[in-house]
Amino acid sequence: MPLLPGLADWREAPRVRVANDRPIAGDARYVLCWLQQALRATDNPVIDAAIRLGNALGLPVLVYHGVREDYPYASDRLHHFILGASRDLAAGCAARGIACVRHVDRAGHREKGLVYRLAADAAALVMEDQPTFVARWQGERVAARVGIAVHAVNAACLVPPAVLGDGIGGRSGFLRRYEPERAAWLEAVDEPAEVAPYAGALPFVPDVLDDDLDMLIAGLDIDHSLPASAAFPAGRAAAGDRLQRLIGKVLPGYAVTRNDATRREGASGLSPYLHFGVLGPREVMRAVDAAAAGAKHKTKFADELLGWREWFHYQARGLAAPECYDRVAGWARATLAEHEGDPRPEIETLAAMLRGETRDETWNACQRQFLRFGWMHNNLRMYWAKRIIAMTPDPATAWATACYLNDRLSLDGRDPSTYGNIAAMFGGAPGDTERPIYGRVATRGDGSTRRRDGGDAWIAAAAARPVPPVSVPTELPADRYLRREYT
Ligand SMILES: Cc1cc2nc3c(=O)[nH]c(=O)nc-3n(C[C@H](O)[C@H](O)[C@H](O)COP(=O)(O)OP(=O)(O)OC[C@H]3O[C@@H](n4cnc5c(N)ncnc54)[C@H](O)[C@@H]3O)c2cc1C
C-alpha cells in the first residue's frame, strides 16, 4: 500500500508504516493523531505526519491522548508521570496551533472505546509505531478494527528501524548498518504548520485536568501503594532540567562515571523521559553533539542512547512477543532448564523481593532504588537481574518476576530496553564454567560497587533506605494480561 497524501516526499517518510489496507474516509472532520507514549508536542514525527496528511487533504488535525485506570501496573507513580507529560503535550500543541483533546477515564467520566469513536469522524488515523507492551497491542488491534486508513509512525528512535532492513541478528551487524545512517537523522526537521486548529464537534467532553493532578489521581481506582517519584518529576520542564544536568555535570566525565552507582551525577537519569517520549533521542543527541565535553564521553553516551537503546528497539520490532521468556537465547534456556531441579537455598518470597527485604543486602539496595525513585542505575540492574535467577523457583518464574518488578516499579519499564536487557542478563554470551542453577549463564557479583571508595557504606545505606509499603499481589501477571483491550 502506498503512503497517504503529503507523506511520500517527506524527509521523515521512512518512519511511516502503512498499518492497514482501509481507504481514507470521505466527509470527515479531521485527521486523528492518537498518541500513547510519544508525549511531546515538538520534534514529534507522529504529529508532523498527521499535519502533513491533514494539509494535503485540507483537514485539520485532532491530537488525542487518553489514560485509563485498568492498564497494567496503573499506579500513582505512572499516572502522575503520564498526566504531567500529557499536560505539557496539550500546552505544546496549543502553542503550535493544534487541537489536542485528552481524557482520564474514571468513575463518573467513563468513555468506552474513545479511539474508535473519534476515528468514526476521521479521514485517517496516524498513531505511534511502538514495539512493546500495551502501546503495541493496542495499536495493532485498532488498526485491524477501524474502517479508515491507519499509518503508524516511529517516534522513539533517532534512526527509524525500517531503514536498516530486516534480519540483523546481532549488535555489531546492527551498528554496521546504523552508523552510516545516523548523521542524516540528526539534522533538525522543519515542523509543518497547520492550516487552522480543529474547533468542531467531538463525541465526548474533553478533560481539562491540569490544576490538581494529585487530587485527580487520589480519586482513581489504581495502585495507590506506589507513590509518584520525587526524584523524577513529570513534564517537559523536568526533562529539560535533566538534559541541562547531563550537559553541564554528567557528560564531562560520563565514560568514567557511568558505571559508578555511588555517584549522584554519573548517569543522566533521562530514561523515564525517553520512555514516555517527553524528550526524543534527536533532541538529546543534538544537545550532546553541541556540548563542550570530550569526544570519548560523547562517544560513550551515543553508544548507550543510540547503539544500545535503538538496538533493543530494532530487536523488539522483529519479535512476535518481545515480553516473553521465549525470546531468551535458546542455549541459555536449555542450560537453565537442565539446572531447574538444582537446590535453591537463596529462594525468596515475592513479598520480600518486592519490598527489598531479601537476605541479599546489595539486591535490596538495587530494589529500593526502583521502589523509591522509579529508576535504577544501570550497573545495579545487571546484578539485580542475574540474582533473580537464584531467588526464584525456576527460570520462567525468574523472567516473569524480573519483568514484573521492572515494569511495575520503574518509570522507564515496559520498554524494548526492559525486555532486551533482561534477556541479555538471562543469556548474553555463554560462560565456560558450569554452575549450579545458572548452568553456563554468567553470574555477576557486587564487586563493581563494593570496591568503590565507600562502596560498602553506600550499599548499606541504600539497602536501608525507607521505601513505600507497596502492595503485594497473590500471583505474577500472565503474559496474556498485557494483550487485553485498553481503549
Ligand atoms: C536488567 C536491566 C533492565 C533494564 N531495564 C530498562 C528499562 O526498563 N528501561 C530502560 O530504558 N532501560 C533499561 N535498562 C537499560 C539501562 O539500565 C537504563 O536505560 C539506564 O540505567 C537508564 O539510566 P540513565 O538514563 O541515567 O542512563 P545513562 O547512562 O545516562 O544513558 C543514557 C541513555 O542511554 C540509554 N541506555 C543506557 N544504557 C542502556 C542499556 N543498557 N540498554 C539500552 N539503553 C540504554 C537509555 O535510554 C539512557 O537513558 C535495563 C538494563 C538492565 C541491565
JSON list of N, CA and C in Angstrom, two decimals, residues 8 91 112 114 124 145 172 270 301 319 407 418 426:
[
{"chain": "A", "resi": 8, "resn": "ALA", "atom": "N", "xyz": [4.65, 10.85, 1.11]},
{"chain": "A", "resi": 8, "resn": "ALA", "atom": "CA", "xyz": [5.61, 10.11, 0.29]},
{"chain": "A", "resi": 8, "resn": "ALA", "atom": "C", "xyz": [6.90, 10.90, 0.08]},
{"chain": "A", "resi": 91, "resn": "ALA", "atom": "N", "xyz": [-0.29, 21.71, 26.21]},
{"chain": "A", "resi": 91, "resn": "ALA", "atom": "CA", "xyz": [0.17, 23.11, 26.16]},
{"chain": "A", "resi": 91, "resn": "ALA", "atom": "C", "xyz": [1.04, 23.33, 24.92]},
{"chain": "A", "resi": 112, "resn": "LYS", "atom": "N", "xyz": [-16.25, 4.62, 26.83]},
{"chain": "A", "resi": 112, "resn": "LYS", "atom": "CA", "xyz": [-15.77, 3.37, 26.22]},
{"chain": "A", "resi": 112, "resn": "LYS", "atom": "C", "xyz": [-15.28, 3.63, 24.81]},
{"chain": "A", "resi": 114, "resn": "LEU", "atom": "N", "xyz": [-12.93, 5.27, 23.13]},
{"chain": "A", "resi": 114, "resn": "LEU", "atom": "CA", "xyz": [-12.83, 6.64, 22.59]},
{"chain": "A", "resi": 114, "resn": "LEU", "atom": "C", "xyz": [-12.05, 6.72, 21.27]},
{"chain": "A", "resi": 124, "resn": "ALA", "atom": "N", "xyz": [-8.51, 9.65, 8.41]},
{"chain": "A", "resi": 124, "resn": "ALA", "atom": "CA", "xyz": [-7.46, 8.64, 8.59]},
{"chain": "A", "resi": 124, "resn": "ALA", "atom": "C", "xyz": [-6.93, 8.77, 10.01]},
{"chain": "A", "resi": 145, "resn": "ARG", "atom": "N", "xyz": [-9.23, -2.96, 13.36]},
{"chain": "A", "resi": 145, "resn": "ARG", "atom": "CA", "xyz": [-10.68, -2.83, 13.54]},
{"chain": "A", "resi": 145, "resn": "ARG", "atom": "C", "xyz": [-11.31, -1.61, 12.88]},
{"chain": "A", "resi": 172, "resn": "SER", "atom": "N", "xyz": [26.65, -6.03, 16.54]},
{"chain": "A", "resi": 172, "resn": "SER", "atom": "CA", "xyz": [27.71, -5.49, 15.67]},
{"chain": "A", "resi": 172, "resn": "SER", "atom": "C", "xyz": [27.18, -5.29, 14.25]},
{"chain": "A", "resi": 270, "resn": "LEU", "atom": "N", "xyz": [17.84, 10.11, 32.21]},
{"chain": "A", "resi": 270, "resn": "LEU", "atom": "CA", "xyz": [16.89, 10.52, 31.15]},
{"chain": "A", "resi": 270, "resn": "LEU", "atom": "C", "xyz": [15.91, 9.43, 30.75]},
{"chain": "A", "resi": 301, "resn": "PHE", "atom": "N", "xyz": [28.34, 8.06, 25.44]},
{"chain": "A", "resi": 301, "resn": "PHE", "atom": "CA", "xyz": [26.92, 8.36, 25.63]},
{"chain": "A", "resi": 301, "resn": "PHE", "atom": "C", "xyz": [26.11, 7.95, 24.40]},
{"chain": "A", "resi": 319, "resn": "LEU", "atom": "N", "xyz": [10.35, -9.20, 16.85]},
{"chain": "A", "resi": 319, "resn": "LEU", "atom": "CA", "xyz": [9.91, -10.33, 17.68]},
{"chain": "A", "resi": 319, "resn": "LEU", "atom": "C", "xyz": [8.40, -10.34, 17.80]},
{"chain": "A", "resi": 407, "resn": "ASP", "atom": "N", "xyz": [8.65, -3.61, 35.32]},
{"chain": "A", "resi": 407, "resn": "ASP", "atom": "CA", "xyz": [7.53, -2.94, 34.67]},
{"chain": "A", "resi": 407, "resn": "ASP", "atom": "C", "xyz": [6.65, -2.18, 35.65]},
{"chain": "A", "resi": 418, "resn": "THR", "atom": "N", "xyz": [13.74, -2.80, 28.46]},
{"chain": "A", "resi": 418, "resn": "THR", "atom": "CA", "xyz": [13.46, -3.65, 29.62]},
{"chain": "A", "resi": 418, "resn": "THR", "atom": "C", "xyz": [13.71, -5.11, 29.24]},
{"chain": "A", "resi": 426, "resn": "PHE", "atom": "N", "xyz": [19.81, -12.91, 31.19]},
{"chain": "A", "resi": 426, "resn": "PHE", "atom": "CA", "xyz": [19.47, -14.34, 31.26]},
{"chain": "A", "resi": 426, "resn": "PHE", "atom": "C", "xyz": [20.24, -15.13, 30.20]}
]
